[in-house]
N, CA, C and O atoms as a MOPAC input file, in Angstrom:
PM7 MOZYME 1SCF
protein

 N     -0.00800 1   159.04500 1  -153.31000 1
 C      1.41900 1   158.98900 1  -153.37100 1
 C      1.76000 1   158.93400 1  -154.91100 1
 O      1.21300 1   158.13900 1  -155.67400 1
 N      2.64900 1   159.78900 1  -155.27200 1
 C      3.23800 1   159.90700 1  -156.62800 1
 C      4.09100 1   158.75400 1  -156.92000 1
 O      4.51300 1   158.08800 1  -155.97400 1
 N      4.41800 1   158.42000 1  -158.22500 1
 C      5.31100 1   157.37400 1  -158.55000 1
 C      6.74300 1   157.76600 1  -157.96800 1
 O      7.47400 1   156.95600 1  -157.39800 1
 N      7.04600 1   159.08000 1  -158.17800 1
 C      8.39200 1   159.41200 1  -157.71000 1
 C      8.60600 1   159.20600 1  -156.18700 1
 O      9.65300 1   158.76800 1  -155.71000 1
 N      7.50500 1   159.56700 1  -155.46300 1
 C      7.44100 1   159.33700 1  -153.91400 1
 C      7.60400 1   157.85200 1  -153.65000 1
 O      8.32700 1   157.46700 1  -152.73200 1
 N      6.95300 1   157.02000 1  -154.42700 1
 C      7.05400 1   155.58300 1  -154.31500 1
 C      8.53200 1   155.10300 1  -154.53900 1
 O      9.00900 1   154.19900 1  -153.85200 1
 N      9.15000 1   155.66000 1  -155.40200 1
 C     10.45600 1   155.36300 1  -155.78700 1
 C     11.45300 1   155.81400 1  -154.62100 1
 O     12.44700 1   155.14500 1  -154.33700 1
 N     11.11400 1   156.98900 1  -153.97400 1
 C     11.81900 1   157.37200 1  -152.68900 1
 C     11.73600 1   156.23400 1  -151.57300 1
 O     12.72900 1   155.83500 1  -150.96500 1
 N     10.53600 1   155.79200 1  -151.38700 1
 C     10.23300 1   154.74100 1  -150.43900 1
 C     10.92200 1   153.55800 1  -150.79600 1
 O     11.60600 1   153.01200 1  -149.93000 1
 N     10.84700 1   153.03000 1  -152.03300 1
 C     11.60500 1   151.75200 1  -152.60100 1
 C     13.07200 1   152.03300 1  -152.30700 1
 O     13.70600 1   151.23500 1  -151.61600 1
 N     13.60800 1   153.06700 1  -152.77200 1
 C     15.07300 1   153.21000 1  -152.75600 1
 C     15.52700 1   153.48300 1  -151.42500 1
 O     16.70600 1   153.21600 1  -151.19100 1
 N     14.78700 1   153.98900 1  -150.45800 1
 C     15.19200 1   154.02900 1  -149.04600 1
 C     15.29600 1   152.66400 1  -148.45000 1
 O     16.13800 1   152.37700 1  -147.60000 1
 N     14.40700 1   151.82900 1  -148.92800 1
 C     14.46800 1   150.33600 1  -148.47000 1
 C     15.55400 1   149.46600 1  -149.14500 1
 O     16.14500 1   148.62200 1  -148.47100 1
 N     15.82900 1   149.64000 1  -150.42400 1
 C     16.53200 1   148.95100 1  -151.34300 1
 C     17.95200 1   148.52700 1  -150.73100 1
 O     18.29900 1   147.34600 1  -150.76400 1
 N     18.69400 1   149.44000 1  -150.22000 1
 C     19.95800 1   149.01300 1  -149.68100 1
 C     19.95100 1   147.74500 1  -148.70700 1
 O     20.93000 1   147.00700 1  -148.59500 1
 N     18.82100 1   147.57300 1  -148.05300 1
 C     18.66400 1   146.51100 1  -147.16500 1
 C     18.60700 1   145.20400 1  -147.91900 1
 O     18.91200 1   144.17200 1  -147.32300 1
 N     18.24700 1   145.17300 1  -149.15500 1
 C     18.34900 1   144.09800 1  -149.97100 1
 C     19.77900 1   143.62500 1  -150.19200 1
 O     20.10900 1   142.43900 1  -150.16300 1
 N     20.64200 1   144.69600 1  -150.42500 1
 C     22.07100 1   144.33000 1  -150.63500 1
 C     22.72400 1   143.86400 1  -149.31000 1
 O     23.62600 1   143.02600 1  -149.30600 1
 N     22.23900 1   144.43400 1  -148.19300 1
 C     22.70000 1   143.98300 1  -146.89100 1
 C     22.34800 1   142.52000 1  -146.61400 1
 O     23.19600 1   141.75700 1  -146.15200 1
 N     21.01000 1   142.09600 1  -146.91400 1
 C     20.66100 1   140.80300 1  -146.81800 1
 C     21.44700 1   139.86200 1  -147.64500 1
 O     21.79900 1   138.78300 1  -147.16800 1
 N     21.75800 1   140.21900 1  -148.90700 1
 C     22.51900 1   139.37100 1  -149.87900 1
 C     24.02600 1   139.34200 1  -149.16900 1
 O     24.59500 1   138.25100 1  -149.14900 1
 N     24.62000 1   140.36400 1  -148.65200 1
 C     25.91100 1   140.24900 1  -148.03000 1
 C     25.88600 1   139.29800 1  -146.97000 1
 O     26.90400 1   138.63500 1  -146.77300 1
 N     24.76800 1   139.10900 1  -146.17900 1
 C     24.79900 1   138.30200 1  -145.02800 1
 C     24.11900 1   136.97600 1  -145.36400 1
 O     23.81300 1   136.19600 1  -144.46300 1
 N     23.89100 1   136.72600 1  -146.58500 1
 C     23.16000 1   135.43100 1  -147.04600 1
 C     23.90600 1   134.24000 1  -146.53400 1
 O     25.10000 1   134.04200 1  -146.76000 1
 N     23.09900 1   133.43100 1  -145.80200 1
 C     23.67700 1   132.15100 1  -145.28700 1
 C     24.29200 1   132.32900 1  -143.98000 1
 O     24.42400 1   131.34600 1  -143.25100 1
 N     24.70900 1   133.56100 1  -143.58100 1
 C     25.28700 1   133.83200 1  -142.18600 1
 C     26.37700 1   132.86600 1  -141.89100 1
 O     26.40100 1   132.25500 1  -140.82300 1
 N     27.26100 1   132.71700 1  -142.79300 1
 C     28.44200 1   131.76700 1  -142.63400 1
 C     29.27000 1   132.35600 1  -141.40600 1
 O     29.92800 1   133.38200 1  -141.57600 1
 N     29.24300 1   131.76100 1  -140.26000 1
 C     29.95500 1   132.20900 1  -139.07800 1
 C     29.65500 1   133.75800 1  -138.76100 1
 O     30.46900 1   134.53300 1  -138.25800 1
 N     28.36900 1   134.05800 1  -139.13900 1
 C     28.02200 1   135.55600 1  -138.81800 1
 C     28.11000 1   135.83700 1  -137.28200 1
 O     27.71600 1   135.01800 1  -136.45200 1
 N     28.59700 1   136.92700 1  -136.99300 1
 C     28.71000 1   137.41800 1  -135.64500 1
 C     27.89100 1   138.71500 1  -135.50000 1
 O     28.30700 1   139.81300 1  -135.87200 1
 N     26.71100 1   138.50000 1  -134.93800 1
 C     25.73300 1   139.68800 1  -134.80500 1
 C     26.22600 1   140.76400 1  -133.79600 1
 O     25.74900 1   141.89800 1  -133.79400 1
 N     27.22400 1   140.35400 1  -132.92000 1
 C     27.71000 1   141.33400 1  -131.94700 1
 C     28.72300 1   142.23800 1  -132.64500 1
 O     28.96200 1   143.36500 1  -132.21200 1
 N     29.29100 1   141.75900 1  -133.68200 1
 C     30.20000 1   142.65600 1  -134.45400 1
 C     30.07100 1   142.53400 1  -135.89900 1
 O     30.98600 1   142.06400 1  -136.57500 1
 N     28.82700 1   142.99200 1  -136.46900 1
 C     28.45500 1   142.68400 1  -137.92100 1
 C     29.42600 1   143.47200 1  -138.86600 1
 O     29.72100 1   142.98500 1  -139.95800 1
 N     29.91100 1   144.63900 1  -138.48000 1
 C     30.79100 1   145.33100 1  -139.49000 1
 C     32.11500 1   144.74800 1  -139.54600 1
 O     32.71200 1   144.82600 1  -140.61900 1
 N     32.66300 1   144.18300 1  -138.57400 1
 C     33.93900 1   143.51900 1  -138.48000 1
 C     33.83700 1   142.17700 1  -139.39900 1
 O     34.73000 1   141.83900 1  -140.17500 1
 N     32.58100 1   141.43600 1  -139.19400 1
 C     32.45400 1   140.20100 1  -139.88100 1
 C     32.31000 1   140.44800 1  -141.39700 1
 O     32.82400 1   139.71700 1  -142.24400 1
 N     31.49300 1   141.65100 1  -141.69400 1
 C     31.47300 1   142.02000 1  -143.15600 1
 C     32.77300 1   142.26300 1  -143.85400 1
 O     33.07700 1   141.80400 1  -144.95400 1
 N     33.58600 1   143.12000 1  -143.01300 1
 C     34.94900 1   143.48500 1  -143.48700 1
 C     35.81900 1   142.25800 1  -143.94200 1
 O     36.67600 1   142.34500 1  -144.82200 1
 N     35.53600 1   141.18300 1  -143.30300 1
 C     36.30200 1   139.97300 1  -143.68300 1
 C     35.76500 1   139.17800 1  -144.72000 1
 O     36.34800 1   138.14800 1  -145.05800 1
 N     34.63900 1   139.57000 1  -145.30300 1
 C     34.03900 1   138.71600 1  -146.39900 1
 C     34.72300 1   139.00000 1  -147.71300 1
 O     35.37100 1   140.02000 1  -147.94600 1
 N     34.50700 1   137.94000 1  -148.60100 1
 C     35.13700 1   137.94200 1  -149.88000 1
 C     34.00800 1   137.71000 1  -150.89500 1
 O     32.86300 1   137.49100 1  -150.50000 1
 N     34.32100 1   137.75700 1  -152.20600 1
 C     33.36800 1   137.37000 1  -153.16700 1
 C     32.17400 1   138.13300 1  -153.20000 1
 O     32.20700 1   139.34600 1  -152.99300 1
 N     31.03600 1   137.47400 1  -153.46500 1
 C     29.74600 1   138.15100 1  -153.61100 1
 C     29.37700 1   138.98300 1  -152.33900 1
 O     28.92600 1   140.12800 1  -152.37700 1
 N     29.61800 1   138.29000 1  -151.25700 1
 C     29.33400 1   139.07900 1  -149.90700 1
 C     29.96500 1   140.43200 1  -149.88600 1
 O     29.31300 1   141.45700 1  -149.68800 1
 N     31.35200 1   140.40400 1  -150.11000 1
 C     32.03300 1   141.74400 1  -150.15500 1
 C     31.50500 1   142.73800 1  -151.04700 1
 O     31.41700 1   143.92700 1  -150.74100 1
 N     31.08800 1   142.15900 1  -152.35900 1
 C     30.68500 1   143.12300 1  -153.34900 1
 C     29.20800 1   143.58100 1  -152.98300 1
 O     28.81100 1   144.69200 1  -153.33600 1
 N     28.50700 1   142.81600 1  -152.36000 1
 C     27.03000 1   143.19000 1  -151.83000 1
 C     27.15600 1   144.21700 1  -150.79300 1
 O     26.37100 1   145.16400 1  -150.74800 1
 N     28.13700 1   144.06100 1  -149.94000 1
 C     28.29500 1   144.97900 1  -148.81800 1
 C     28.79000 1   146.36400 1  -149.37900 1
 O     28.37700 1   147.42300 1  -148.90700 1
 N     29.63000 1   146.30500 1  -150.33400 1
 C     30.15700 1   147.48200 1  -151.03500 1
 C     28.97800 1   148.15700 1  -151.77500 1
 O     28.89700 1   149.38500 1  -151.80700 1
 N     28.12900 1   147.41300 1  -152.32800 1
 C     26.97700 1   147.99600 1  -153.05200 1
 C     26.02300 1   148.51700 1  -152.11600 1
 O     25.48700 1   149.59000 1  -152.39400 1
 N     25.71100 1   147.89500 1  -150.99500 1
 C     25.01500 1   148.52200 1  -149.89800 1
 C     25.43400 1   149.97800 1  -149.52800 1
 O     24.66400 1   150.93600 1  -149.46600 1
 N     26.69800 1   149.98900 1  -149.30400 1
 C     27.21600 1   151.48100 1  -148.94500 1
 C     26.87900 1   152.37700 1  -150.02200 1
 O     26.28800 1   153.43100 1  -149.78500 1
 N     27.21300 1   152.03400 1  -151.19200 1
 C     26.99500 1   153.07400 1  -152.32300 1
 C     25.56200 1   153.29100 1  -152.50400 1
 O     25.21000 1   154.42500 1  -152.82900 1
 N     24.62500 1   152.32300 1  -152.33500 1
 C     23.21400 1   152.58800 1  -152.45800 1
 C     22.87500 1   153.61700 1  -151.47000 1
 O     22.21700 1   154.59300 1  -151.82900 1
 N     23.27500 1   153.48300 1  -150.23000 1
 C     22.89400 1   154.47900 1  -149.10200 1
 C     23.51200 1   155.74600 1  -149.50100 1
 O     22.84000 1   156.77000 1  -149.37600 1
 N     24.69200 1   155.81000 1  -149.95900 1
 C     25.32300 1   157.08900 1  -150.30800 1
 C     24.64000 1   157.82400 1  -151.46900 1
 O     24.80800 1   159.04200 1  -151.52000 1
 N     23.89000 1   157.22900 1  -152.40400 1
 C     23.29400 1   157.78100 1  -153.44000 1
 C     21.86800 1   158.45600 1  -153.14800 1
 O     21.25300 1   159.17500 1  -153.93600 1
 N     21.48600 1   158.10100 1  -151.92300 1
 C     20.01300 1   158.46300 1  -151.48700 1
 C     19.84800 1   160.00300 1  -151.33400 1
 O     18.98900 1   160.59100 1  -151.99100 1
 N     20.61200 1   160.61300 1  -150.52600 1
 C     20.32800 1   162.07600 1  -150.20200 1
 C     20.16400 1   162.91400 1  -151.52800 1
 O     19.15600 1   163.60500 1  -151.67400 1
 N     21.14400 1   162.86000 1  -152.49900 1
 C     20.92200 1   163.56900 1  -153.73800 1
 C     19.66800 1   163.14300 1  -154.39300 1
 O     18.88900 1   164.01400 1  -154.78000 1
 N     19.39700 1   161.90800 1  -154.55500 1
 C     18.04700 1   161.51500 1  -155.27800 1
 C     16.85100 1   162.12500 1  -154.53400 1
 O     15.99500 1   162.76300 1  -155.14700 1
 N     16.79800 1   161.92700 1  -153.22100 1
 C     15.65000 1   162.36900 1  -152.28300 1
 C     15.46200 1   163.91000 1  -152.60800 1
 O     14.37300 1   164.36200 1  -152.96300 1
 N     16.57800 1   164.66400 1  -152.46400 1
 C     16.58000 1   166.11400 1  -152.58200 1
 C     15.99500 1   166.47100 1  -154.07300 1
 O     15.10200 1   167.28700 1  -154.30100 1
 N     16.61900 1   165.76500 1  -154.93000 1
 C     16.07000 1   166.12100 1  -156.42200 1
 C     14.48100 1   165.93900 1  -156.49600 1
 O     13.75200 1   166.83600 1  -156.92200 1
 N     14.04200 1   164.79600 1  -156.08100 1
 C     12.66500 1   164.57300 1  -156.24000 1
 C     11.84300 1   165.43900 1  -155.31200 1
 O     10.73100 1   165.77500 1  -155.71800 1
 N     12.19400 1   165.79500 1  -154.26500 1
 C     11.32100 1   166.61300 1  -153.44500 1
 C     11.51200 1   168.11800 1  -153.82800 1
 O     10.54800 1   168.87900 1  -153.75500 1
 N     12.69300 1   168.54100 1  -154.22000 1
 C     12.85500 1   170.00600 1  -154.68500 1
 C     11.98000 1   170.17700 1  -155.98400 1
 O     11.23400 1   171.13800 1  -156.17100 1
 N     12.15100 1   169.17300 1  -156.82200 1
 C     11.32700 1   169.23400 1  -158.19900 1
 C      9.84400 1   169.25400 1  -157.85500 1
 O      9.07400 1   170.04200 1  -158.40300 1
 N      9.49100 1   168.44800 1  -157.01500 1
 C      8.02700 1   168.42100 1  -156.59500 1
 C      7.48900 1   169.62700 1  -156.12000 1
 O      6.39700 1   170.00600 1  -156.54200 1
 N      8.19400 1   170.35200 1  -155.19700 1
 C      7.73200 1   171.59800 1  -154.64900 1
 C      7.87000 1   172.70600 1  -155.50100 1
 O      7.30500 1   173.77000 1  -155.25100 1
 N      8.62500 1   172.52600 1  -156.55300 1
 C      8.93600 1   173.54700 1  -157.66100 1
 C      7.90600 1   173.37600 1  -158.70800 1
 O      8.04100 1   174.12200 1  -159.67800 1
 N      6.91300 1   172.56200 1  -158.72500 1
 C      5.93800 1   172.33100 1  -159.63500 1
 C      6.46200 1   171.82300 1  -161.00200 1
 O      5.86800 1   172.10700 1  -162.04200 1
 N      7.54800 1   171.09100 1  -160.98400 1
 C      7.98600 1   170.41900 1  -162.18900 1
 C      6.72300 1   169.35000 1  -162.62400 1
 O      6.10400 1   168.68200 1  -161.79500 1
 N      6.50300 1   169.33200 1  -163.90500 1
 C      5.49100 1   168.34300 1  -164.27000 1
 C      5.82800 1   166.99200 1  -163.72600 1
 O      6.91200 1   166.43900 1  -163.91000 1
 N      4.81500 1   166.49000 1  -163.03600 1
 C      4.97300 1   165.20400 1  -162.35300 1
 C      5.44700 1   163.97000 1  -163.19500 1
 O      6.20900 1   163.11700 1  -162.74000 1
 N      4.91100 1   163.95000 1  -164.51000 1
 C      5.25400 1   162.87600 1  -165.32000 1
 C      6.83500 1   162.89900 1  -165.60800 1
 O      7.45900 1   161.84600 1  -165.73500 1
 N      7.41300 1   164.08800 1  -165.69700 1
 C      8.87300 1   164.16100 1  -165.77100 1
 C      9.61100 1   163.57600 1  -164.58800 1
 O     10.54600 1   162.78700 1  -164.72100 1
 N      9.17900 1   163.97000 1  -163.50300 1
 C      9.75200 1   163.65200 1  -162.14800 1
 C      9.66100 1   162.09900 1  -162.02400 1
 O     10.64700 1   161.43000 1  -161.71200 1
 N      8.49200 1   161.57700 1  -162.26900 1
 C      8.15700 1   160.14100 1  -162.16600 1
 C      9.10800 1   159.28100 1  -163.10500 1
 O      9.80600 1   158.35700 1  -162.68600 1
 N      9.05100 1   159.69200 1  -164.40100 1
 C      9.89600 1   159.07700 1  -165.40000 1
 C     11.45700 1   159.00400 1  -164.93300 1
 O     12.10000 1   157.95500 1  -164.95200 1
 N     11.91900 1   160.11600 1  -164.56100 1
 C     13.35600 1   160.17700 1  -164.09900 1
 C     13.66700 1   159.41100 1  -162.84900 1
 O     14.74300 1   158.83500 1  -162.68300 1
 N     12.61400 1   159.42300 1  -161.90800 1
 C     12.70800 1   158.63000 1  -160.69400 1
 C     12.76400 1   157.11300 1  -160.88100 1
 O     13.49700 1   156.39300 1  -160.20300 1
 N     11.91900 1   156.65400 1  -161.87400 1
 C     11.88500 1   155.30900 1  -162.25700 1
 C     13.16600 1   154.87200 1  -162.89200 1
 O     13.68000 1   153.79100 1  -162.60500 1
 N     13.72900 1   155.77900 1  -163.82700 1
 C     14.95200 1   155.49900 1  -164.36200 1
 C     16.08400 1   155.37900 1  -163.45600 1
 O     16.99800 1   154.58300 1  -163.66900 1
 N     16.03900 1   156.18000 1  -162.41300 1
 C     17.07200 1   156.08000 1  -161.31100 1
 C     16.90200 1   154.70400 1  -160.52400 1
 O     17.87100 1   154.01300 1  -160.21200 1
 N     15.70000 1   154.39900 1  -160.25600 1
 C     15.39700 1   153.13000 1  -159.46600 1
 C     15.87100 1   151.95000 1  -160.42900 1
 O     16.60100 1   151.07500 1  -159.96400 1
 N     15.53100 1   151.91700 1  -161.55500 1
 C     16.03800 1   150.77500 1  -162.57300 1
 C     17.50300 1   150.78800 1  -162.58900 1
 O     18.05900 1   149.69500 1  -162.48700 1
 N     18.22500 1   151.85300 1  -162.70100 1
 C     19.61500 1   151.89800 1  -162.83300 1
 C     20.19900 1   151.31600 1  -161.49000 1
 O     21.10600 1   150.48300 1  -161.50900 1
 N     19.68000 1   151.75700 1  -160.40500 1
 C     20.16900 1   151.24200 1  -159.11800 1
 C     19.98700 1   149.76900 1  -158.94900 1
 O     20.85100 1   149.08700 1  -158.39800 1
 N     18.83300 1   149.24900 1  -159.43400 1
 C     18.62300 1   147.75200 1  -159.30300 1
 C     19.68400 1   147.08300 1  -160.23300 1
 O     20.39900 1   146.15000 1  -159.86600 1
 N     19.71500 1   147.63100 1  -161.43500 1
 C     20.86500 1   147.04500 1  -162.29900 1
 C     22.29400 1   147.18300 1  -161.80000 1
 O     23.13800 1   146.32900 1  -162.07100 1
 N     22.57300 1   148.29100 1  -161.04700 1
 C     23.80200 1   148.52600 1  -160.34300 1
 C     24.07600 1   147.31600 1  -159.29200 1
 O     25.18700 1   146.79500 1  -159.19900 1
 N     23.12900 1   146.98100 1  -158.62900 1
 C     23.31200 1   146.07500 1  -157.53300 1
 C     23.57600 1   144.60700 1  -158.24000 1
 O     24.46000 1   143.85600 1  -157.83000 1
 N     22.79200 1   144.31100 1  -159.24600 1
 C     22.99300 1   143.07700 1  -159.95000 1
 C     24.36500 1   143.02600 1  -160.50600 1
 O     25.05400 1   142.03200 1  -160.27400 1
 N     24.85800 1   144.07000 1  -161.26900 1
 C     26.17000 1   144.16400 1  -161.76600 1
 C     27.24100 1   144.01700 1  -160.73600 1
 O     28.25100 1   143.34400 1  -160.94500 1
 N     27.00700 1   144.66200 1  -159.60700 1
 C     28.05000 1   144.62400 1  -158.55300 1
 C     28.17700 1   143.15100 1  -157.98400 1
 O     29.28100 1   142.63400 1  -157.81700 1
 N     27.04300 1   142.53500 1  -157.70900 1
 C     27.08900 1   141.17800 1  -157.17300 1
 C     27.70500 1   140.18900 1  -158.22200 1
 O     28.48100 1   139.31000 1  -157.84700 1
 N     27.35200 1   140.33800 1  -159.55000 1
 C     27.86700 1   139.53900 1  -160.63400 1
 C     29.25800 1   139.78400 1  -160.98200 1
 O     29.83700 1   139.00200 1  -161.73600 1
 N     29.88700 1   140.87800 1  -160.46300 1
 C     31.31200 1   141.19400 1  -160.75400 1
 C     31.39500 1   141.68200 1  -162.08800 1
 O     32.32900 1   141.24200 1  -162.75700 1
 N     30.52500 1   142.59700 1  -162.68300 1
 C     30.65000 1   143.12700 1  -163.98900 1
 C     30.94000 1   144.62800 1  -163.72300 1
 O     30.04600 1   145.47300 1  -163.74400 1
 N     32.26100 1   144.91400 1  -163.46800 1
 C     32.68800 1   146.26800 1  -163.14100 1
 C     32.32700 1   147.27400 1  -164.19800 1
 O     31.69100 1   148.27700 1  -163.87500 1
 N     32.69000 1   147.06700 1  -165.43100 1
 C     32.32200 1   148.08200 1  -166.47600 1
 C     30.86000 1   148.37700 1  -166.70400 1
 O     30.43600 1   149.50800 1  -166.94000 1
 N     30.18400 1   147.39500 1  -166.62800 1
 C     28.64200 1   147.61000 1  -166.77200 1
 C     28.14100 1   148.24200 1  -165.57100 1
 O     27.26500 1   149.10200 1  -165.66400 1
 N     28.64500 1   147.87400 1  -164.38000 1
 C     28.21200 1   148.50600 1  -163.09100 1
 C     28.49500 1   149.99200 1  -163.22900 1
 O     27.57700 1   150.76800 1  -162.96400 1
 N     29.64200 1   150.45200 1  -163.60600 1
 C     30.04900 1   151.76800 1  -163.73900 1
 C     29.09600 1   152.59000 1  -164.71500 1
 O     28.76200 1   153.74900 1  -164.46900 1
 N     28.74300 1   151.97900 1  -165.69700 1
 C     27.72300 1   152.56300 1  -166.78300 1
 C     26.43600 1   152.71000 1  -166.12300 1
 O     25.90400 1   153.82000 1  -166.13000 1
 N     25.88500 1   151.75100 1  -165.56900 1
 C     24.55400 1   151.97500 1  -164.91800 1
 C     24.76100 1   152.82500 1  -163.65400 1
 O     23.81500 1   153.53500 1  -163.31300 1
 N     25.68900 1   152.83600 1  -163.04700 1
 C     25.91800 1   153.98600 1  -161.98300 1
 C     25.77800 1   155.36600 1  -162.52800 1
 O     25.08800 1   156.21200 1  -161.95900 1
 N     26.45000 1   155.59800 1  -163.66100 1
 C     26.51300 1   156.81300 1  -164.38800 1
 C     24.99900 1   157.26000 1  -164.91100 1
 O     24.57700 1   158.41500 1  -164.85700 1
 N     24.29600 1   156.15900 1  -165.40600 1
 C     22.87100 1   156.40000 1  -165.77000 1
 C     21.99100 1   156.79100 1  -164.62200 1
 O     21.09200 1   157.62100 1  -164.75000 1
 N     22.22600 1   156.26500 1  -163.65900 1
 C     21.49600 1   156.66500 1  -162.31500 1
 C     21.69700 1   158.14400 1  -161.95600 1
 O     20.77000 1   158.91800 1  -161.71800 1
 N     23.03500 1   158.46700 1  -161.94000 1
 C     23.46600 1   159.84600 1  -161.62500 1
 C     22.93400 1   160.71100 1  -162.68000 1
 O     22.57500 1   161.82600 1  -162.30400 1
 N     22.81100 1   160.43300 1  -163.90800 1
 C     22.31100 1   161.29200 1  -164.87800 1
 C     20.82800 1   161.58100 1  -164.77400 1
 O     20.34900 1   162.65100 1  -165.15000 1
 N     20.03000 1   160.47500 1  -164.18800 1
 C     18.67000 1   160.72100 1  -163.95800 1
 C     18.54200 1   161.79300 1  -162.89200 1
 O     17.74500 1   162.71700 1  -163.05700 1
 N     19.27100 1   161.70900 1  -161.83800 1
 C     19.14000 1   162.65300 1  -160.83700 1
 C     19.52400 1   164.00400 1  -161.21100 1
 O     18.87000 1   164.96500 1  -160.80600 1
 N     20.52300 1   164.13700 1  -161.94100 1
 C     20.97000 1   165.44900 1  -162.47800 1
 C     19.89900 1   166.07300 1  -163.44500 1
 O     19.62000 1   167.27200 1  -163.40600 1
 N     19.37100 1   165.26400 1  -164.23800 1
 C     18.23800 1   165.54400 1  -165.02100 1
 C     17.03800 1   165.97400 1  -164.18800 1
 O     16.44900 1   166.97600 1  -164.59500 1
 N     16.64700 1   165.46900 1  -163.25400 1
 C     15.62300 1   166.03200 1  -162.36200 1
 C     15.91400 1   167.41800 1  -161.90400 1
 O     15.04500 1   168.29000 1  -161.91000 1
 N     17.09700 1   167.61500 1  -161.52000 1
 C     17.55400 1   169.01200 1  -161.10600 1
 C     17.44000 1   170.01900 1  -162.28800 1
 O     17.17300 1   171.20300 1  -162.08700 1
 N     17.65000 1   169.51000 1  -163.51200 1
 C     17.64200 1   170.54900 1  -164.56000 1
 C     16.16000 1   170.71200 1  -165.04700 1
 O     15.87500 1   171.47800 1  -165.96700 1
 N     15.26300 1   169.98000 1  -164.40600 1
 C     13.78300 1   170.32600 1  -164.62900 1
 C     13.37600 1   171.52100 1  -163.89900 1
 O     12.44400 1   172.20300 1  -164.32600 1
 N     14.02100 1   171.83700 1  -162.79800 1
 C     13.60600 1   172.80600 1  -161.82700 1
 C     13.73200 1   174.29500 1  -162.42100 1
 O     13.41900 1   175.26400 1  -161.73000 1

């Protein structure tokens, strides 16, 4: 497994970390209606839930970039480096979202997007 493929696996699972943080403590959690319960949350739970959605939304383009670059014979070291950059940016994104640092969050979000765009420009 290449580093970039490991990043795909990691990033595919990473939104569940945000989901777990959103449900941390399960304060009056209703498993029969989890989305309605999450919609009523505030503070770090609401921010973690929003981060979860954004983390899931970012996956298709990242997955496509890595796979297309891999089958296009882009040098693996370049793909790996940019995939790691994306993963680090998304980890920082979650931290910034939960900590309520909106400007920093936007910057690391952009850095992650630039990593994905850079992978496409290697093709």
